[in-house]
Amino acid sequence: MLKERTANNVHTAFVEEAKAYQRLHMFAKKATEEELPQIAHLFRAIAAAEGVHSRRHFGLLESVADTQSNLDRAFQSETAVNGIYYPKMLQEAEEDDEQDAALVFSQARDVESFHAKLYKKALDHLIAQRSTDYYVCGVCGYVSDSKLPDNCPVCGAASTKFEKVE
Ligand SMILES: [Fe+2]
Ligand SMILES: [Fe+2]
């Protein structure tokens, strides 16, 4: 257990490094659009390094148990964000008339229930012996197992927006 002040600092460092990771990937995408591939490459390289930092900080905050426990924890987490946290955030975004945030929260809430179902399958030992492909919607994070959908069932994105998970 870290002392409180250090724990807070590690948490802040984790959040900021995780933000930098995402920000630099957005910068890289922009540089690619502006036909500056070497700058995009640089942003992705530094993003990878910030990813190392955020993982390292996170390792000070949380430990990893065995896979059965991890599946259970991941399932509980998805269930909580679907049932409690995102609904509350959605309601507050609607009250604030923040349409963009409301859309993102409502789709994230819906997607998390699908994530929970995928974990449930694993917990019920339905996938361990089988090789299953997964496809992730690049817009909302919906995950399809086995087949690439024509359109995302949550956000409607075309199949070209999906990425196969290696
Ligand atoms: Fe999720
Ligand atoms: Fe989607």
Short mmCIF file of C-alpha atoms and ligand atoms in Angstrom, two decimals:
data_model
loop_
_atom_site.label_atom_id
_atom_site.label_comp_id
_atom_site.label_asym_id
_atom_site.label_seq_id
_atom_site.Cartn_x
_atom_site.Cartn_y
_atom_site.Cartn_z
CA MET A 1 0.00 0.00 0.00
CA LEU A 2 1.35 3.40 -0.97
CA LYS A 3 1.10 6.31 1.43
CA GLU A 4 -1.80 8.62 0.59
CA ARG A 5 0.12 11.53 -0.90
CA THR A 6 2.28 9.32 -3.09
CA ALA A 7 -0.76 7.28 -4.12
CA ASN A 8 -2.47 10.50 -5.22
CA ASN A 9 0.61 11.56 -7.15
CA VAL A 10 0.88 8.18 -8.86
CA HIS A 11 -2.79 8.38 -9.78
CA THR A 12 -2.37 11.88 -11.21
CA ALA A 13 0.73 10.78 -13.14
CA PHE A 14 -1.17 7.77 -14.50
CA VAL A 15 -4.11 9.90 -15.68
CA GLU A 16 -1.86 12.49 -17.30
CA GLU A 17 0.28 9.89 -19.08
CA ALA A 18 -2.84 8.07 -20.28
CA LYS A 19 -4.17 11.40 -21.60
CA ALA A 20 -0.84 12.11 -23.31
CA TYR A 21 -0.99 8.67 -24.96
CA GLN A 22 -4.43 9.41 -26.44
CA ARG A 23 -3.55 12.99 -27.34
CA LEU A 24 -0.38 11.97 -29.19
CA HIS A 25 -2.31 9.38 -31.22
CA MET A 26 -4.78 12.11 -32.21
CA PHE A 27 -1.82 14.34 -33.13
CA ALA A 28 -0.35 11.47 -35.19
CA LYS A 29 -3.63 11.00 -37.05
CA LYS A 30 -3.71 14.73 -37.83
CA ALA A 31 -0.09 14.68 -39.03
CA THR A 32 -0.96 11.76 -41.33
CA GLU A 33 -3.90 13.74 -42.75
CA GLU A 34 -1.51 16.64 -43.34
CA GLU A 35 0.85 14.24 -45.16
CA LEU A 36 3.58 14.52 -42.57
CA PRO A 37 4.29 10.80 -42.03
CA GLN A 38 7.58 11.28 -40.18
CA ILE A 39 5.96 13.61 -37.66
CA ALA A 40 3.13 11.09 -37.28
CA HIS A 41 5.76 8.44 -36.67
CA LEU A 42 7.41 10.61 -34.00
CA PHE A 43 4.06 11.20 -32.24
CA ARG A 44 3.37 7.44 -32.25
CA ALA A 45 6.86 6.73 -30.87
CA ILE A 46 6.46 9.15 -27.97
CA ALA A 47 2.90 7.85 -27.44
CA ALA A 48 4.33 4.35 -27.04
CA ALA A 49 6.73 5.72 -24.43
CA GLU A 50 3.91 7.50 -22.56
CA GLY A 51 2.09 4.17 -22.70
CA VAL A 52 5.05 2.62 -20.90
CA HIS A 53 4.81 5.35 -18.26
CA SER A 54 1.05 5.00 -17.76
CA ARG A 55 1.34 1.19 -17.46
CA ARG A 56 4.20 1.55 -15.03
CA HIS A 57 2.26 4.00 -12.86
CA PHE A 58 -0.82 1.79 -13.01
CA GLY A 59 1.30 -1.16 -11.84
CA LEU A 60 1.95 0.75 -8.63
CA LEU A 61 -1.79 1.23 -8.09
CA GLU A 62 -3.23 -2.18 -8.92
CA SER A 63 -2.09 -5.77 -8.85
CA VAL A 64 -3.15 -8.58 -11.14
CA ALA A 65 -4.72 -11.76 -9.80
CA ASP A 66 -5.31 -15.11 -11.53
CA THR A 67 -7.36 -15.18 -14.75
CA GLN A 68 -10.54 -16.57 -13.23
CA SER A 69 -10.57 -13.71 -10.70
CA ASN A 70 -9.67 -11.20 -13.41
CA LEU A 71 -12.57 -12.32 -15.61
CA ASP A 72 -14.89 -11.97 -12.66
CA ARG A 73 -13.55 -8.53 -11.80
CA ALA A 74 -13.77 -7.39 -15.45
CA PHE A 75 -17.38 -8.64 -15.60
CA GLN A 76 -18.31 -6.80 -12.38
CA SER A 77 -16.69 -3.63 -13.66
CA GLU A 78 -18.60 -3.68 -16.96
CA THR A 79 -21.84 -4.39 -15.11
CA ALA A 80 -21.26 -1.45 -12.76
CA VAL A 81 -20.42 1.05 -15.49
CA ASN A 82 -23.40 -0.13 -17.55
CA GLY A 83 -25.88 -0.13 -14.68
CA ILE A 84 -24.71 2.71 -12.44
CA TYR A 85 -21.97 5.06 -13.63
CA TYR A 86 -22.81 5.74 -17.28
CA PRO A 87 -26.56 6.08 -16.64
CA LYS A 88 -25.83 8.74 -14.01
CA MET A 89 -23.37 10.55 -16.29
CA LEU A 90 -25.86 10.36 -19.16
CA GLN A 91 -28.62 11.83 -17.03
CA GLU A 92 -26.40 14.68 -15.89
CA ALA A 93 -25.22 15.39 -19.46
CA GLU A 94 -28.89 15.55 -20.54
CA GLU A 95 -29.70 17.89 -17.65
CA ASP A 96 -26.78 20.10 -18.76
CA ASP A 97 -27.97 19.91 -22.38
CA GLU A 98 -24.55 18.55 -23.39
CA GLN A 99 -25.64 16.58 -26.47
CA ASP A 100 -22.23 15.28 -27.55
CA ALA A 101 -21.36 13.97 -24.12
CA ALA A 102 -24.86 12.46 -23.76
CA LEU A 103 -24.45 10.52 -27.02
CA VAL A 104 -21.01 9.24 -26.06
CA PHE A 105 -22.22 8.21 -22.58
CA SER A 106 -25.35 6.48 -23.87
CA GLN A 107 -23.40 4.49 -26.47
CA ALA A 108 -20.68 3.64 -23.94
CA ARG A 109 -23.38 2.46 -21.49
CA ASP A 110 -24.90 0.20 -24.17
CA VAL A 111 -21.53 -1.13 -25.30
CA GLU A 112 -20.52 -2.06 -21.74
CA SER A 113 -23.45 -4.47 -21.49
CA PHE A 114 -22.12 -6.28 -24.57
CA HIS A 115 -18.66 -6.37 -23.00
CA ALA A 116 -20.22 -7.88 -19.89
CA LYS A 117 -21.93 -10.56 -22.02
CA LEU A 118 -18.60 -11.51 -23.60
CA TYR A 119 -17.05 -11.91 -20.15
CA LYS A 120 -20.05 -13.93 -19.03
CA LYS A 121 -19.45 -16.34 -21.90
CA ALA A 122 -15.86 -16.74 -20.77
CA LEU A 123 -16.90 -17.19 -17.13
CA ASP A 124 -19.36 -19.86 -18.22
CA HIS A 125 -16.47 -21.65 -19.93
CA LEU A 126 -18.02 -21.22 -23.35
CA ILE A 127 -14.94 -19.90 -25.10
CA ALA A 128 -11.84 -21.38 -23.47
CA GLN A 129 -11.43 -24.26 -25.92
CA ARG A 130 -12.47 -22.30 -28.97
CA SER A 131 -10.60 -19.87 -31.18
CA THR A 132 -12.85 -16.82 -31.62
CA ASP A 133 -12.20 -13.69 -33.65
CA TYR A 134 -13.12 -10.31 -32.16
CA TYR A 135 -13.92 -7.10 -34.04
CA VAL A 136 -13.97 -3.72 -32.29
CA CYS A 137 -15.98 -0.72 -33.48
CA GLY A 138 -13.55 2.19 -33.79
CA VAL A 139 -16.35 4.68 -33.07
CA CYS A 140 -18.11 3.35 -29.96
CA GLY A 141 -16.09 0.34 -28.76
CA TYR A 142 -18.72 -2.33 -29.44
CA VAL A 143 -17.07 -5.74 -29.66
CA SER A 144 -18.41 -8.45 -31.95
CA ASP A 145 -17.30 -12.03 -31.53
CA SER A 146 -17.04 -14.44 -34.45
CA LYS A 147 -18.28 -12.19 -37.22
CA LEU A 148 -17.76 -8.74 -38.65
CA PRO A 149 -21.15 -6.95 -38.57
CA ASP A 150 -22.39 -4.99 -41.60
CA ASN A 151 -23.13 -2.10 -39.27
CA CYS A 152 -22.40 -1.51 -35.60
CA PRO A 153 -25.55 -2.42 -33.62
CA VAL A 154 -24.84 0.36 -31.11
CA CYS A 155 -23.67 3.37 -33.15
CA GLY A 156 -24.49 2.32 -36.72
CA ALA A 157 -20.90 2.66 -38.01
CA ALA A 158 -20.08 0.75 -41.21
CA SER A 159 -18.05 -2.47 -41.09
CA THR A 160 -15.03 -0.55 -42.42
CA LYS A 161 -14.83 1.18 -39.02
CA PHE A 162 -14.22 -2.16 -37.30
CA GLU A 163 -10.79 -3.47 -36.49
CA LYS A 164 -10.02 -7.15 -36.05
CA VAL A 165 -8.23 -7.81 -32.76
CA GLU A 166 -4.99 -9.77 -33.11
FE FE B 1 -16.30 -2.16 -21.40
FE FE B 2 -20.08 1.35 -32.88
#
